Amino acid sequence: MNKKTLFIVISATLLLLAVCSISISAVSASIENPTVIITDYQIYPEILMPGDTAILTITITNTAEAGHAAETEVRRVIHTPPLITTEEKDKRVTP
């Protein structure tokens, strides 16, 4: 490898590292100041067995200063899959 090629490879590597470090710092800054936060959650019933159904309630708070709704509640019904044996699982797998 001649000196010119070596210089180009080193310069490109340094440029790539600089761009990556700038991108990483921008991402970490946005993580430090989130504008949407999960402030509360509830699950009923608290203990689930395979095949049970539960209700999950999540409260999401918008901390941004824009004129949007400050708090939203989301409810979802969760169905846990039934318990299956290893033999049943093997039957479902197709080669």
mmCIF file of N, CA and C in Angstrom:
data_model
loop_
_atom_site.group_PDB
_atom_site.id
_atom_site.type_symbol
_atom_site.label_atom_id
_atom_site.label_comp_id
_atom_site.label_asym_id
_atom_site.label_seq_id
_atom_site.Cartn_x
_atom_site.Cartn_y
_atom_site.Cartn_z
ATOM 1 N N MET A 1 0.851 -1.165 0.000
ATOM 2 C CA MET A 1 0.000 0.000 0.000
ATOM 3 C C MET A 1 0.905 1.239 0.000
ATOM 4 N N ASN A 2 0.676 2.118 -0.934
ATOM 5 C CA ASN A 2 1.528 3.310 -1.003
ATOM 6 C C ASN A 2 1.033 4.381 -0.023
ATOM 7 N N LYS A 3 1.811 5.441 0.130
ATOM 8 C CA LYS A 3 1.514 6.486 1.116
ATOM 9 C C LYS A 3 0.206 7.211 0.813
ATOM 10 N N LYS A 4 -0.098 7.426 -0.458
ATOM 11 C CA LYS A 4 -1.327 8.143 -0.821
ATOM 12 C C LYS A 4 -2.556 7.321 -0.437
ATOM 13 N N THR A 5 -2.533 6.019 -0.731
ATOM 14 C CA THR A 5 -3.653 5.142 -0.383
ATOM 15 C C THR A 5 -3.807 5.050 1.128
ATOM 16 N N LEU A 6 -2.706 4.938 1.833
ATOM 17 C CA LEU A 6 -2.739 4.877 3.290
ATOM 18 C C LEU A 6 -3.330 6.161 3.871
ATOM 19 N N PHE A 7 -2.949 7.309 3.319
ATOM 20 C CA PHE A 7 -3.479 8.596 3.775
ATOM 21 C C PHE A 7 -4.991 8.668 3.557
ATOM 22 N N ILE A 8 -5.468 8.195 2.412
ATOM 23 C CA ILE A 8 -6.897 8.226 2.101
ATOM 24 C C ILE A 8 -7.672 7.317 3.055
ATOM 25 N N VAL A 9 -7.146 6.124 3.335
ATOM 26 C CA VAL A 9 -7.818 5.185 4.232
ATOM 27 C C VAL A 9 -7.897 5.763 5.645
ATOM 28 N N ILE A 10 -6.795 6.337 6.127
ATOM 29 C CA ILE A 10 -6.779 6.927 7.476
ATOM 30 C C ILE A 10 -7.722 8.127 7.538
ATOM 31 N N SER A 11 -7.731 8.969 6.525
ATOM 32 C CA SER A 11 -8.614 10.134 6.506
ATOM 33 C C SER A 11 -10.083 9.719 6.496
ATOM 34 N N ALA A 12 -10.412 8.726 5.701
ATOM 35 C CA ALA A 12 -11.799 8.245 5.631
ATOM 36 C C ALA A 12 -12.227 7.644 6.965
ATOM 37 N N THR A 13 -11.327 6.919 7.603
ATOM 38 C CA THR A 13 -11.632 6.325 8.903
ATOM 39 C C THR A 13 -11.883 7.399 9.955
ATOM 40 N N LEU A 14 -11.035 8.408 9.989
ATOM 41 C CA LEU A 14 -11.208 9.498 10.951
ATOM 42 C C LEU A 14 -12.502 10.265 10.694
ATOM 43 N N LEU A 15 -12.832 10.488 9.434
ATOM 44 C CA LEU A 15 -14.075 11.174 9.096
ATOM 45 C C LEU A 15 -15.285 10.354 9.544
ATOM 46 N N LEU A 16 -15.238 9.057 9.313
ATOM 47 C CA LEU A 16 -16.329 8.175 9.727
ATOM 48 C C LEU A 16 -16.488 8.182 11.246
ATOM 49 N N LEU A 17 -15.386 8.142 11.977
ATOM 50 C CA LEU A 17 -15.456 8.189 13.439
ATOM 51 C C LEU A 17 -16.041 9.516 13.921
ATOM 52 N N ALA A 18 -15.691 10.610 13.275
ATOM 53 C CA ALA A 18 -16.227 11.919 13.660
ATOM 54 C C ALA A 18 -17.734 11.977 13.440
ATOM 55 N N VAL A 19 -18.189 11.481 12.304
ATOM 56 C CA VAL A 19 -19.629 11.487 12.005
ATOM 57 C C VAL A 19 -20.374 10.602 12.992
ATOM 58 N N CYS A 20 -19.825 9.439 13.306
ATOM 59 C CA CYS A 20 -20.487 8.535 14.253
ATOM 60 C C CYS A 20 -20.574 9.154 15.644
ATOM 61 N N SER A 21 -19.524 9.820 16.095
ATOM 62 C CA SER A 21 -19.544 10.417 17.428
ATOM 63 C C SER A 21 -20.561 11.548 17.508
ATOM 64 N N ILE A 22 -20.726 12.315 16.436
ATOM 65 C CA ILE A 22 -21.734 13.380 16.415
ATOM 66 C C ILE A 22 -23.130 12.775 16.469
ATOM 67 N N SER A 23 -23.365 11.699 15.726
ATOM 68 C CA SER A 23 -24.672 11.042 15.711
ATOM 69 C C SER A 23 -25.005 10.474 17.078
ATOM 70 N N ILE A 24 -24.036 9.869 17.724
ATOM 71 C CA ILE A 24 -24.267 9.273 19.044
ATOM 72 C C ILE A 24 -24.596 10.344 20.069
ATOM 73 N N SER A 25 -23.908 11.483 20.028
ATOM 74 C CA SER A 25 -24.198 12.542 21.004
ATOM 75 C C SER A 25 -25.585 13.132 20.771
ATOM 76 N N ALA A 26 -26.036 13.212 19.532
ATOM 77 C CA ALA A 26 -27.374 13.737 19.246
ATOM 78 C C ALA A 26 -28.442 12.783 19.773
ATOM 79 N N VAL A 27 -28.225 11.488 19.626
ATOM 80 C CA VAL A 27 -29.186 10.505 20.117
ATOM 81 C C VAL A 27 -29.244 10.527 21.629
ATOM 82 N N SER A 28 -28.096 10.605 22.300
ATOM 83 C CA SER A 28 -28.108 10.607 23.754
ATOM 84 C C SER A 28 -28.757 11.870 24.301
ATOM 85 N N ALA A 29 -28.636 12.992 23.609
ATOM 86 C CA ALA A 29 -29.294 14.220 24.059
ATOM 87 C C ALA A 29 -30.808 14.085 23.984
ATOM 88 N N SER A 30 -31.329 13.427 22.957
ATOM 89 C CA SER A 30 -32.775 13.262 22.847
ATOM 90 C C SER A 30 -33.297 12.266 23.871
ATOM 91 N N ILE A 31 -32.485 11.319 24.294
ATOM 92 C CA ILE A 31 -32.902 10.354 25.307
ATOM 93 C C ILE A 31 -32.971 11.018 26.680
ATOM 94 N N GLU A 32 -32.101 11.970 26.949
ATOM 95 C CA GLU A 32 -32.071 12.633 28.241
ATOM 96 C C GLU A 32 -33.288 13.519 28.476
ATOM 97 N N ASN A 33 -33.909 14.035 27.432
ATOM 98 C CA ASN A 33 -35.056 14.925 27.557
ATOM 99 C C ASN A 33 -36.263 14.370 26.812
ATOM 100 N N PRO A 34 -36.838 13.263 27.299
ATOM 101 C CA PRO A 34 -37.987 12.703 26.588
ATOM 102 C C PRO A 34 -39.200 13.613 26.720
ATOM 103 N N THR A 35 -40.046 13.629 25.709
ATOM 104 C CA THR A 35 -41.261 14.436 25.764
ATOM 105 C C THR A 35 -42.494 13.582 26.003
ATOM 106 N N VAL A 36 -42.370 12.275 25.892
ATOM 107 C CA VAL A 36 -43.479 11.374 26.170
ATOM 108 C C VAL A 36 -42.994 10.352 27.196
ATOM 109 N N ILE A 37 -43.718 10.263 28.315
ATOM 110 C CA ILE A 37 -43.285 9.405 29.422
ATOM 111 C C ILE A 37 -44.452 8.529 29.855
ATOM 112 N N ILE A 38 -44.188 7.257 30.129
ATOM 113 C CA ILE A 38 -45.191 6.378 30.731
ATOM 114 C C ILE A 38 -45.163 6.656 32.223
ATOM 115 N N THR A 39 -46.241 7.273 32.732
ATOM 116 C CA THR A 39 -46.266 7.693 34.136
ATOM 117 C C THR A 39 -46.945 6.683 35.048
ATOM 118 N N ASP A 40 -47.725 5.765 34.485
ATOM 119 C CA ASP A 40 -48.408 4.778 35.316
ATOM 120 C C ASP A 40 -48.828 3.602 34.449
ATOM 121 N N TYR A 41 -48.903 2.441 35.062
ATOM 122 C CA TYR A 41 -49.450 1.277 34.366
ATOM 123 C C TYR A 41 -50.129 0.372 35.389
ATOM 124 N N GLN A 42 -51.134 -0.351 34.935
ATOM 125 C CA GLN A 42 -51.844 -1.308 35.771
ATOM 126 C C GLN A 42 -52.156 -2.525 34.921
ATOM 127 N N ILE A 43 -52.075 -3.704 35.536
ATOM 128 C CA ILE A 43 -52.483 -4.930 34.857
ATOM 129 C C ILE A 43 -53.419 -5.683 35.795
ATOM 130 N N TYR A 44 -54.553 -6.132 35.231
ATOM 131 C CA TYR A 44 -55.521 -6.862 36.029
ATOM 132 C C TYR A 44 -55.954 -8.112 35.288
ATOM 133 N N PRO A 45 -55.870 -9.248 35.905
ATOM 134 C CA PRO A 45 -55.291 -9.571 37.200
ATOM 135 C C PRO A 45 -53.768 -9.497 37.151
ATOM 136 N N GLU A 46 -53.154 -9.369 38.320
ATOM 137 C CA GLU A 46 -51.707 -9.204 38.382
ATOM 138 C C GLU A 46 -50.945 -10.481 38.049
ATOM 139 N N ILE A 47 -51.539 -11.614 38.317
ATOM 140 C CA ILE A 47 -50.884 -12.901 38.053
ATOM 141 C C ILE A 47 -51.654 -13.606 36.939
ATOM 142 N N LEU A 48 -50.918 -14.040 35.909
ATOM 143 C CA LEU A 48 -51.539 -14.699 34.757
ATOM 144 C C LEU A 48 -51.017 -16.117 34.619
ATOM 145 N N MET A 49 -51.885 -16.979 34.171
ATOM 146 C CA MET A 49 -51.523 -18.349 33.834
ATOM 147 C C MET A 49 -51.679 -18.495 32.326
ATOM 148 N N PRO A 50 -51.026 -19.487 31.712
ATOM 149 C CA PRO A 50 -51.182 -19.671 30.264
ATOM 150 C C PRO A 50 -52.657 -19.818 29.878
ATOM 151 N N GLY A 51 -53.075 -19.058 28.865
ATOM 152 C CA GLY A 51 -54.450 -19.078 28.402
ATOM 153 C C GLY A 51 -55.336 -18.019 29.046
ATOM 154 N N ASP A 52 -54.817 -17.293 30.060
ATOM 155 C CA ASP A 52 -55.594 -16.247 30.731
ATOM 156 C C ASP A 52 -55.669 -14.988 29.889
ATOM 157 N N THR A 53 -56.608 -14.121 30.274
ATOM 158 C CA THR A 53 -56.773 -12.816 29.640
ATOM 159 C C THR A 53 -56.594 -11.746 30.709
ATOM 160 N N ALA A 54 -55.927 -10.635 30.355
ATOM 161 C CA ALA A 54 -55.715 -9.543 31.304
ATOM 162 C C ALA A 54 -56.012 -8.219 30.627
ATOM 163 N N ILE A 55 -56.198 -7.192 31.432
ATOM 164 C CA ILE A 55 -56.373 -5.834 30.920
ATOM 165 C C ILE A 55 -55.159 -5.020 31.345
ATOM 166 N N LEU A 56 -54.483 -4.422 30.382
ATOM 167 C CA LEU A 56 -53.319 -3.584 30.635
ATOM 168 C C LEU A 56 -53.721 -2.134 30.399
ATOM 169 N N THR A 57 -53.526 -1.285 31.403
ATOM 170 C CA THR A 57 -53.833 0.135 31.300
ATOM 171 C C THR A 57 -52.539 0.914 31.469
ATOM 172 N N ILE A 58 -52.227 1.755 30.493
ATOM 173 C CA ILE A 58 -50.999 2.552 30.515
ATOM 174 C C ILE A 58 -51.389 4.019 30.446
ATOM 175 N N THR A 59 -50.779 4.844 31.313
ATOM 176 C CA THR A 59 -50.982 6.286 31.267
ATOM 177 C C THR A 59 -49.738 6.916 30.667
ATOM 178 N N ILE A 60 -49.913 7.627 29.563
ATOM 179 C CA ILE A 60 -48.809 8.269 28.841
ATOM 180 C C ILE A 60 -48.967 9.773 29.004
ATOM 181 N N THR A 61 -47.894 10.436 29.464
ATOM 182 C CA THR A 61 -47.925 11.883 29.677
ATOM 183 C C THR A 61 -47.019 12.573 28.677
ATOM 184 N N ASN A 62 -47.542 13.611 28.031
ATOM 185 C CA ASN A 62 -46.783 14.412 27.085
ATOM 186 C C ASN A 62 -46.207 15.603 27.847
ATOM 187 N N THR A 63 -44.876 15.682 27.937
ATOM 188 C CA THR A 63 -44.237 16.766 28.673
ATOM 189 C C THR A 63 -43.767 17.894 27.760
ATOM 190 N N ALA A 64 -44.042 17.776 26.475
ATOM 191 C CA ALA A 64 -43.654 18.833 25.532
ATOM 192 C C ALA A 64 -44.478 20.083 25.799
ATOM 193 N N GLU A 65 -43.967 21.218 25.395
ATOM 194 C CA GLU A 65 -44.641 22.479 25.657
ATOM 195 C C GLU A 65 -45.672 22.853 24.592
ATOM 196 N N ALA A 66 -45.793 22.054 23.556
ATOM 197 C CA ALA A 66 -46.777 22.340 22.495
ATOM 198 C C ALA A 66 -48.185 22.147 23.031
ATOM 199 N N GLY A 67 -49.172 22.651 22.322
ATOM 200 C CA GLY A 67 -50.555 22.600 22.777
ATOM 201 C C GLY A 67 -51.250 21.295 22.472
ATOM 202 N N HIS A 68 -50.740 20.191 22.959
ATOM 203 C CA HIS A 68 -51.358 18.891 22.745
ATOM 204 C C HIS A 68 -51.903 18.365 24.065
ATOM 205 N N ALA A 69 -52.639 17.272 23.989
ATOM 206 C CA ALA A 69 -53.173 16.661 25.203
ATOM 207 C C ALA A 69 -52.029 16.308 26.146
ATOM 208 N N ALA A 70 -52.200 16.596 27.415
ATOM 209 C CA ALA A 70 -51.134 16.379 28.387
ATOM 210 C C ALA A 70 -51.075 14.937 28.867
ATOM 211 N N GLU A 71 -52.216 14.245 28.883
ATOM 212 C CA GLU A 71 -52.221 12.888 29.403
ATOM 213 C C GLU A 71 -53.205 12.042 28.606
ATOM 214 N N THR A 72 -52.823 10.803 28.328
ATOM 215 C CA THR A 72 -53.667 9.886 27.573
ATOM 216 C C THR A 72 -53.645 8.536 28.266
ATOM 217 N N GLU A 73 -54.786 7.892 28.331
ATOM 218 C CA GLU A 73 -54.863 6.568 28.923
ATOM 219 C C GLU A 73 -55.176 5.568 27.824
ATOM 220 N N VAL A 74 -54.417 4.475 27.786
ATOM 221 C CA VAL A 74 -54.587 3.446 26.768
ATOM 222 C C VAL A 74 -54.909 2.136 27.472
ATOM 223 N N ARG A 75 -55.952 1.451 27.011
ATOM 224 C CA ARG A 75 -56.318 0.148 27.576
ATOM 225 C C ARG A 75 -56.288 -0.901 26.481
ATOM 226 N N ARG A 76 -55.712 -2.034 26.784
ATOM 227 C CA ARG A 76 -55.657 -3.151 25.843
ATOM 228 C C ARG A 76 -55.945 -4.445 26.585
ATOM 229 N N VAL A 77 -56.617 -5.337 25.923
ATOM 230 C CA VAL A 77 -56.854 -6.670 26.461
ATOM 231 C C VAL A 77 -55.723 -7.560 25.972
ATOM 232 N N ILE A 78 -55.124 -8.284 26.890
ATOM 233 C CA ILE A 78 -54.001 -9.161 26.573
ATOM 234 C C ILE A 78 -54.455 -10.606 26.731
ATOM 235 N N HIS A 79 -54.196 -11.414 25.720
ATOM 236 C CA HIS A 79 -54.492 -12.839 25.776
ATOM 237 C C HIS A 79 -53.161 -13.577 25.813
ATOM 238 N N THR A 80 -52.930 -14.349 26.861
ATOM 239 C CA THR A 80 -51.703 -15.136 26.913
ATOM 240 C C THR A 80 -51.927 -16.425 26.131
ATOM 241 N N PRO A 81 -50.898 -16.907 25.450
ATOM 242 C CA PRO A 81 -51.079 -18.143 24.668
ATOM 243 C C PRO A 81 -51.257 -19.336 25.603
ATOM 244 N N PRO A 82 -52.008 -20.331 25.148
ATOM 245 C CA PRO A 82 -52.180 -21.521 25.987
ATOM 246 C C PRO A 82 -50.870 -22.283 26.107
ATOM 247 N N LEU A 83 -50.737 -23.024 27.191
ATOM 248 C CA LEU A 83 -49.549 -23.834 27.417
ATOM 249 C C LEU A 83 -49.568 -25.012 26.444
ATOM 250 N N ILE A 84 -48.471 -25.218 25.722
ATOM 251 C CA ILE A 84 -48.395 -26.352 24.795
ATOM 252 C C ILE A 84 -47.221 -27.236 25.197
ATOM 253 N N THR A 85 -47.354 -28.492 24.911
ATOM 254 C CA THR A 85 -46.280 -29.437 25.229
ATOM 255 C C THR A 85 -45.216 -29.397 24.145
ATOM 256 N N THR A 86 -44.075 -29.975 24.432
ATOM 257 C CA THR A 86 -42.986 -30.021 23.470
ATOM 258 C C THR A 86 -43.400 -30.786 22.217
ATOM 259 N N GLU A 87 -44.199 -31.851 22.388
ATOM 260 C CA GLU A 87 -44.638 -32.636 21.242
ATOM 261 C C GLU A 87 -45.532 -31.805 20.324
ATOM 262 N N GLU A 88 -46.442 -31.012 20.911
ATOM 263 C CA GLU A 88 -47.308 -30.165 20.095
ATOM 264 C C GLU A 88 -46.500 -29.102 19.368
ATOM 265 N N LYS A 89 -45.481 -28.564 20.048
ATOM 266 C CA LYS A 89 -44.628 -27.552 19.428
ATOM 267 C C LYS A 89 -43.873 -28.159 18.246
ATOM 268 N N ASP A 90 -43.365 -29.374 18.421
ATOM 269 C CA ASP A 90 -42.628 -30.024 17.337
ATOM 270 C C ASP A 90 -43.523 -30.300 16.139
ATOM 271 N N LYS A 91 -44.810 -30.571 16.356
ATOM 272 C CA LYS A 91 -45.740 -30.829 15.261
ATOM 273 C C LYS A 91 -45.979 -29.564 14.434
ATOM 274 N N ARG A 92 -45.914 -28.390 15.096
ATOM 275 C CA ARG A 92 -46.168 -27.124 14.407
ATOM 276 C C ARG A 92 -44.998 -26.663 13.552
ATOM 277 N N VAL A 93 -43.811 -27.160 13.854
ATOM 278 C CA VAL A 93 -42.620 -26.756 13.106
ATOM 279 C C VAL A 93 -42.567 -27.537 11.805
ATOM 280 N N THR A 94 -42.470 -26.825 10.692
ATOM 281 C CA THR A 94 -42.362 -27.497 9.400
ATOM 282 C C THR A 94 -40.922 -27.451 8.931
ATOM 283 N N PRO A 95 -40.420 -28.534 8.369
ATOM 284 C CA PRO A 95 -39.013 -28.552 7.919
ATOM 285 C C PRO A 95 -38.782 -27.678 6.701
#
